[in-house]
mmCIF file of C-alpha atoms in Angstrom:
data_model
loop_
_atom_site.group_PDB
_atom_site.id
_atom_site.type_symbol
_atom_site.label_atom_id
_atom_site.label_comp_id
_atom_site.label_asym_id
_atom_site.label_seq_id
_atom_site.Cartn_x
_atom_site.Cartn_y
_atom_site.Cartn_z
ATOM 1 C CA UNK A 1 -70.497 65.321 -177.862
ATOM 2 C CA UNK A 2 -72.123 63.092 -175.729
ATOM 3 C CA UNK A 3 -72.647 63.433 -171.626
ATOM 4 C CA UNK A 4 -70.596 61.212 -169.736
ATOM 5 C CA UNK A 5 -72.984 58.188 -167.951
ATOM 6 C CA UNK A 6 -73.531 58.617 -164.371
ATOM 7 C CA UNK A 7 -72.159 56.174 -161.703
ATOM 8 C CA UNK A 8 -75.088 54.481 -159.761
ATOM 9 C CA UNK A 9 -74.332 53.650 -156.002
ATOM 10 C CA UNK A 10 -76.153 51.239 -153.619
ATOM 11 C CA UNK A 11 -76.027 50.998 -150.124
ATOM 12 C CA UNK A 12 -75.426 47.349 -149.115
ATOM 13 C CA UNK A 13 -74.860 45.279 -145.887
ATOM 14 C CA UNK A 14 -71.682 42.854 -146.036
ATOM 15 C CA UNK A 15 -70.320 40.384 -143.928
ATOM 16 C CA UNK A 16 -67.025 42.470 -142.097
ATOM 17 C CA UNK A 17 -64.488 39.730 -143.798
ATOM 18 C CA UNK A 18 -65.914 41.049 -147.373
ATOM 19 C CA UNK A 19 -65.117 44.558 -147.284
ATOM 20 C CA UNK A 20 -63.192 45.475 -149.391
ATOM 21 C CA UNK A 21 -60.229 48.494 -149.652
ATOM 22 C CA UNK A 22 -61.999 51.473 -151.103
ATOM 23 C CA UNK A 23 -65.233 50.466 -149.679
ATOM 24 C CA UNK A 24 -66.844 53.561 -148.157
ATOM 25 C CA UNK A 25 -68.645 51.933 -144.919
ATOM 26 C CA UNK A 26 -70.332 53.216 -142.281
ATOM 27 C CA UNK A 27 -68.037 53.643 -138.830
ATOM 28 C CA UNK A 28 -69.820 55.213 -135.950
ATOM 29 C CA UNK A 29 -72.667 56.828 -137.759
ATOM 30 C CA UNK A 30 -70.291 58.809 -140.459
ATOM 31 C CA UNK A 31 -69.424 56.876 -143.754
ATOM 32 C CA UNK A 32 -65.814 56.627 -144.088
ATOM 33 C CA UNK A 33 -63.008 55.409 -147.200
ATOM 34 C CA UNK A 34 -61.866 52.436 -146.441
ATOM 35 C CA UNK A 35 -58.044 52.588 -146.750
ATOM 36 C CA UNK A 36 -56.957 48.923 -146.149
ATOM 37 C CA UNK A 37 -58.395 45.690 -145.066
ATOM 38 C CA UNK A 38 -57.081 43.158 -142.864
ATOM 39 C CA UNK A 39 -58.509 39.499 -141.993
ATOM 40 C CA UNK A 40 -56.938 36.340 -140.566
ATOM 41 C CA UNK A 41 -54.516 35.306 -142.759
ATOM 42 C CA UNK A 42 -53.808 39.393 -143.933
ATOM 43 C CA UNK A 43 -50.244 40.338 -142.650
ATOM 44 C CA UNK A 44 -50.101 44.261 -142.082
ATOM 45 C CA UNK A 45 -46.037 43.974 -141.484
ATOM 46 C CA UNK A 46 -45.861 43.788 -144.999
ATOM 47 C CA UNK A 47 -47.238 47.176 -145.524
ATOM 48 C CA UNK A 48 -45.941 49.013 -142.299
ATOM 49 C CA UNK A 49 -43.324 46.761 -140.932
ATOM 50 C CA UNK A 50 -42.870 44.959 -138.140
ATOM 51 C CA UNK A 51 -42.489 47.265 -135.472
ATOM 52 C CA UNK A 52 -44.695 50.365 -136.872
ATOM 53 C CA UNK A 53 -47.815 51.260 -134.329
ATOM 54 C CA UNK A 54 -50.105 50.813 -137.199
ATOM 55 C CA UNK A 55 -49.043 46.480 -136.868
ATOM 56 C CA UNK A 56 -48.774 46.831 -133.423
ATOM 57 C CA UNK A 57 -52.158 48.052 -133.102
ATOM 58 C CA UNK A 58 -53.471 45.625 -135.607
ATOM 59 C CA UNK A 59 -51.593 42.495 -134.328
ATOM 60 C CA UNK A 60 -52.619 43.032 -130.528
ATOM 61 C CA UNK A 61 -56.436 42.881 -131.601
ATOM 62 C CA UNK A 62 -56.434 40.189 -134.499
ATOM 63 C CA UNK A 63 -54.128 37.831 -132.654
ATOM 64 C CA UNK A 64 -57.004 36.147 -130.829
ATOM 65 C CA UNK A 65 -57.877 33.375 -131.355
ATOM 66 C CA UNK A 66 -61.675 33.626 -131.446
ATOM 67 C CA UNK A 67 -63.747 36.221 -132.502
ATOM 68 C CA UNK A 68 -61.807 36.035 -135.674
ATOM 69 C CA UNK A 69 -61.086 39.865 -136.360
ATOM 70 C CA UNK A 70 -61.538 42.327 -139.367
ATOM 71 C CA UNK A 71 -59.256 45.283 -138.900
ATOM 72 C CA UNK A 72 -59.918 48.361 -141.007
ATOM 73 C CA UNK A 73 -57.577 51.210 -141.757
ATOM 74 C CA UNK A 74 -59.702 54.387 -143.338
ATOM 75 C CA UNK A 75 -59.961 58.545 -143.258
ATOM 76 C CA UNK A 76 -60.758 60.115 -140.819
ATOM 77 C CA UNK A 77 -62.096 63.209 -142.808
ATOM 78 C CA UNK A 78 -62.725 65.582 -139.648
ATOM 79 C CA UNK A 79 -58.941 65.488 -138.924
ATOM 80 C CA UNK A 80 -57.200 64.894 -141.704
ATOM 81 C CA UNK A 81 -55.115 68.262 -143.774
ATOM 82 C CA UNK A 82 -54.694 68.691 -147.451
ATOM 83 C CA UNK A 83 -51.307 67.876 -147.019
ATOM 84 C CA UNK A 84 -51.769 64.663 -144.956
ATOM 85 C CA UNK A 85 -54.081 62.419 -144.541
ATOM 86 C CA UNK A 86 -55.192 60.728 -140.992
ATOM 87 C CA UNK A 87 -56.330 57.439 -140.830
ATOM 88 C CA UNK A 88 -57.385 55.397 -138.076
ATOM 89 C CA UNK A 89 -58.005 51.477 -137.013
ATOM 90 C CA UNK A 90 -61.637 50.135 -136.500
ATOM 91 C CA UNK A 91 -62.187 46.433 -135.573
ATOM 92 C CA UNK A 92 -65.316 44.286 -136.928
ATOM 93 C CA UNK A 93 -65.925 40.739 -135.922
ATOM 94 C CA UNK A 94 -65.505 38.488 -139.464
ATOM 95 C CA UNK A 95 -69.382 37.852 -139.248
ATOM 96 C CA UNK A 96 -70.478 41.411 -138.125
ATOM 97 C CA UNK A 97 -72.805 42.630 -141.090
ATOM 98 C CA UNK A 98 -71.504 46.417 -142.093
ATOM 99 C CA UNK A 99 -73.127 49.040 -144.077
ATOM 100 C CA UNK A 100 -71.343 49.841 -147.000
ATOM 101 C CA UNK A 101 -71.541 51.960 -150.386
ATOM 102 C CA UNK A 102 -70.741 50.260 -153.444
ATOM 103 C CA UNK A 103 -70.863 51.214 -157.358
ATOM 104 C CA UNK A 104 -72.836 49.279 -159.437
ATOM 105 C CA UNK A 105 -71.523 47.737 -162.072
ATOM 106 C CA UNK A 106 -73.560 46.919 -165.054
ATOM 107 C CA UNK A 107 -73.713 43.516 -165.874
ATOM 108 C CA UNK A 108 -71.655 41.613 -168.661
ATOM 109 C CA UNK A 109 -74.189 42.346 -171.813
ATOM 110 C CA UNK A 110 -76.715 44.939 -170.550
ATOM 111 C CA UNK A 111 -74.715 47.212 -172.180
ATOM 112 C CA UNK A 112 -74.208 47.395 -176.114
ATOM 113 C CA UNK A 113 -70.577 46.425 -176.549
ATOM 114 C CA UNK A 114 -69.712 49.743 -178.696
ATOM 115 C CA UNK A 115 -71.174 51.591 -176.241
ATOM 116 C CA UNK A 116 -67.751 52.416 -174.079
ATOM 117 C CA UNK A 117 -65.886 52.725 -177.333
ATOM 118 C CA UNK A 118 -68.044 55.489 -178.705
ATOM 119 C CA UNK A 119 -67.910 57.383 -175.606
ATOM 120 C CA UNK A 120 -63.972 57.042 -175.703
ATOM 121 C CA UNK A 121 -64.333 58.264 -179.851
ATOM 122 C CA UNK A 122 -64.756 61.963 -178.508
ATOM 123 C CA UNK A 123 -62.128 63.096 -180.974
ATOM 124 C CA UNK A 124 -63.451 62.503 -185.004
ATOM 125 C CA UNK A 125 -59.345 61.225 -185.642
ATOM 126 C CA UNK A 126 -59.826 58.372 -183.407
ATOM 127 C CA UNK A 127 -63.188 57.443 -185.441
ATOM 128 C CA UNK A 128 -61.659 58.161 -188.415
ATOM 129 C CA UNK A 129 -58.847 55.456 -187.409
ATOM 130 C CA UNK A 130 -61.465 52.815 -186.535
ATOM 131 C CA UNK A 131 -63.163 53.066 -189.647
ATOM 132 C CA UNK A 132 -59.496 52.773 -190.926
ATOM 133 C CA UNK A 133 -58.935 50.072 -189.479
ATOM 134 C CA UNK A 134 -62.361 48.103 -189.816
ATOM 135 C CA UNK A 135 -61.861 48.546 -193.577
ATOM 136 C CA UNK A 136 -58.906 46.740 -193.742
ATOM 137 C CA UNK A 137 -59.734 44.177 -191.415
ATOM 138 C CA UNK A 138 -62.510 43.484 -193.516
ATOM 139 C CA UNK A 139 -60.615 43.525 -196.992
ATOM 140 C CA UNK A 140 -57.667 41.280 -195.488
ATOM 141 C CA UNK A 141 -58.904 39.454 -192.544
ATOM 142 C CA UNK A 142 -56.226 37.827 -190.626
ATOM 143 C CA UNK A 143 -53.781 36.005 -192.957
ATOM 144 C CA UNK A 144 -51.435 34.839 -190.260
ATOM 145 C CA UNK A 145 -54.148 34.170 -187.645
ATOM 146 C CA UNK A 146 -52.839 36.233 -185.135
ATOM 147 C CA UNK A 147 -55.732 37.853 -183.396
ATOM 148 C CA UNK A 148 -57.656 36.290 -181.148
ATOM 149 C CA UNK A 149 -61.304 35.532 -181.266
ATOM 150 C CA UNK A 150 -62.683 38.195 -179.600
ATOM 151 C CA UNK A 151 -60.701 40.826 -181.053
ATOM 152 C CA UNK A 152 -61.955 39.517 -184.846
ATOM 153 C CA UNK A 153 -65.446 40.000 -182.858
ATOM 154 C CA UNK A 154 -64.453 43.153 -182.045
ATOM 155 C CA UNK A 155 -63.492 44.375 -185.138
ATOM 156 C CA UNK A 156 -66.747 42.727 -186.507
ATOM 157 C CA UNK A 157 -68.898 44.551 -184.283
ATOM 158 C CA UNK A 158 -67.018 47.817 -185.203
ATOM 159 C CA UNK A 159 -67.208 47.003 -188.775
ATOM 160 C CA UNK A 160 -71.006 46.446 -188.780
ATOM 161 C CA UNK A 161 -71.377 49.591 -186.932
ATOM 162 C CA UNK A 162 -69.785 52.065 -189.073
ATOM 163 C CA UNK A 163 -71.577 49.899 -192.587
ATOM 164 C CA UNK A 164 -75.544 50.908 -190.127
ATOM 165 C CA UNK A 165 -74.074 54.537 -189.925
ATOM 166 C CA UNK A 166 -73.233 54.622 -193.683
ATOM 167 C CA UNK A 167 -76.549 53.153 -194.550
ATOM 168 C CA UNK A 168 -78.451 56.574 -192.435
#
């Protein structure tokens, strides 16, 4: 069984109008989950309706004309219950840079392709099924030419894995 790959985080500085909902950014000296994100052409009405405080509160600030406005809905952690959770409006000017954490995400490539499939082939049935599959891919191909490109790569790639493990 192998151990599940760690996440790797980076702290980053963004421009306010490029945060983005889930962000976790940094509000007052506390890092907070960023809930929702609204910018210039953003309508919060859509989400809370018209007359809710939440687009009241959100509409009186961003309605200027200039500074253009980011609004931000997130947690506030220190109040909020396991039952319900309190969130609360923070305004950024569009250009205002703003700390925020971020996963990394490894780039197309710098990981092997099978890599995410093995760590999904926990259970030996699924593998087993692969192999199944790979095997008859490769003694019938596609007759009616119904897969697409990258899933004959895929089923390549598969194949030539399981022929380097039989050849161990």
């Amino acid at each position: 069984m192998s151990t599940p790959t760690r996440s790797t985080w980076t702290t980053d500085t963004v421009r306010a109008v490029d945060l983005e909902d889930n962000d976790s950014v940094l509000i007052d000296g506390a890092w907070r989950e960023v809930l929702d994100v609204w910018n210039d052409d953003d309508d919060p009405a859509a989400q809370f309706g018209d007359d809710h405080p939440m687009t009241l509160a959100i509409l009186d600030k961003v309605a200027w004309c200039s500074p253009s406005w980011t609004a931000v809905r997130y947690v506030h952690e220190e109040t909020s219950t396991p039952n319900e959770v309190d969130s609360r409006l923070h305004f950024f000017r569009c250009r205002d840079l703003v700390q925020v954490q971020r996963e990394v995400k490894p780039e197309p490539g710098a990981l092997d392709a099978l890599d995410d499939v093995l760590d999904l082939m926990s259970d030996l049935d699924l593998r087993g099924a692969l192999r199944a599959g790979t095997e008859l891919w490769a003694e019938t191909g596609d007759p009616q030419d119904v897969l697409s490109s990258s899933q004959r790569d895929n089923l390549d790639a598969l194949r030539r894995h399981f022929t380097s493990l039989d050849a161990l």
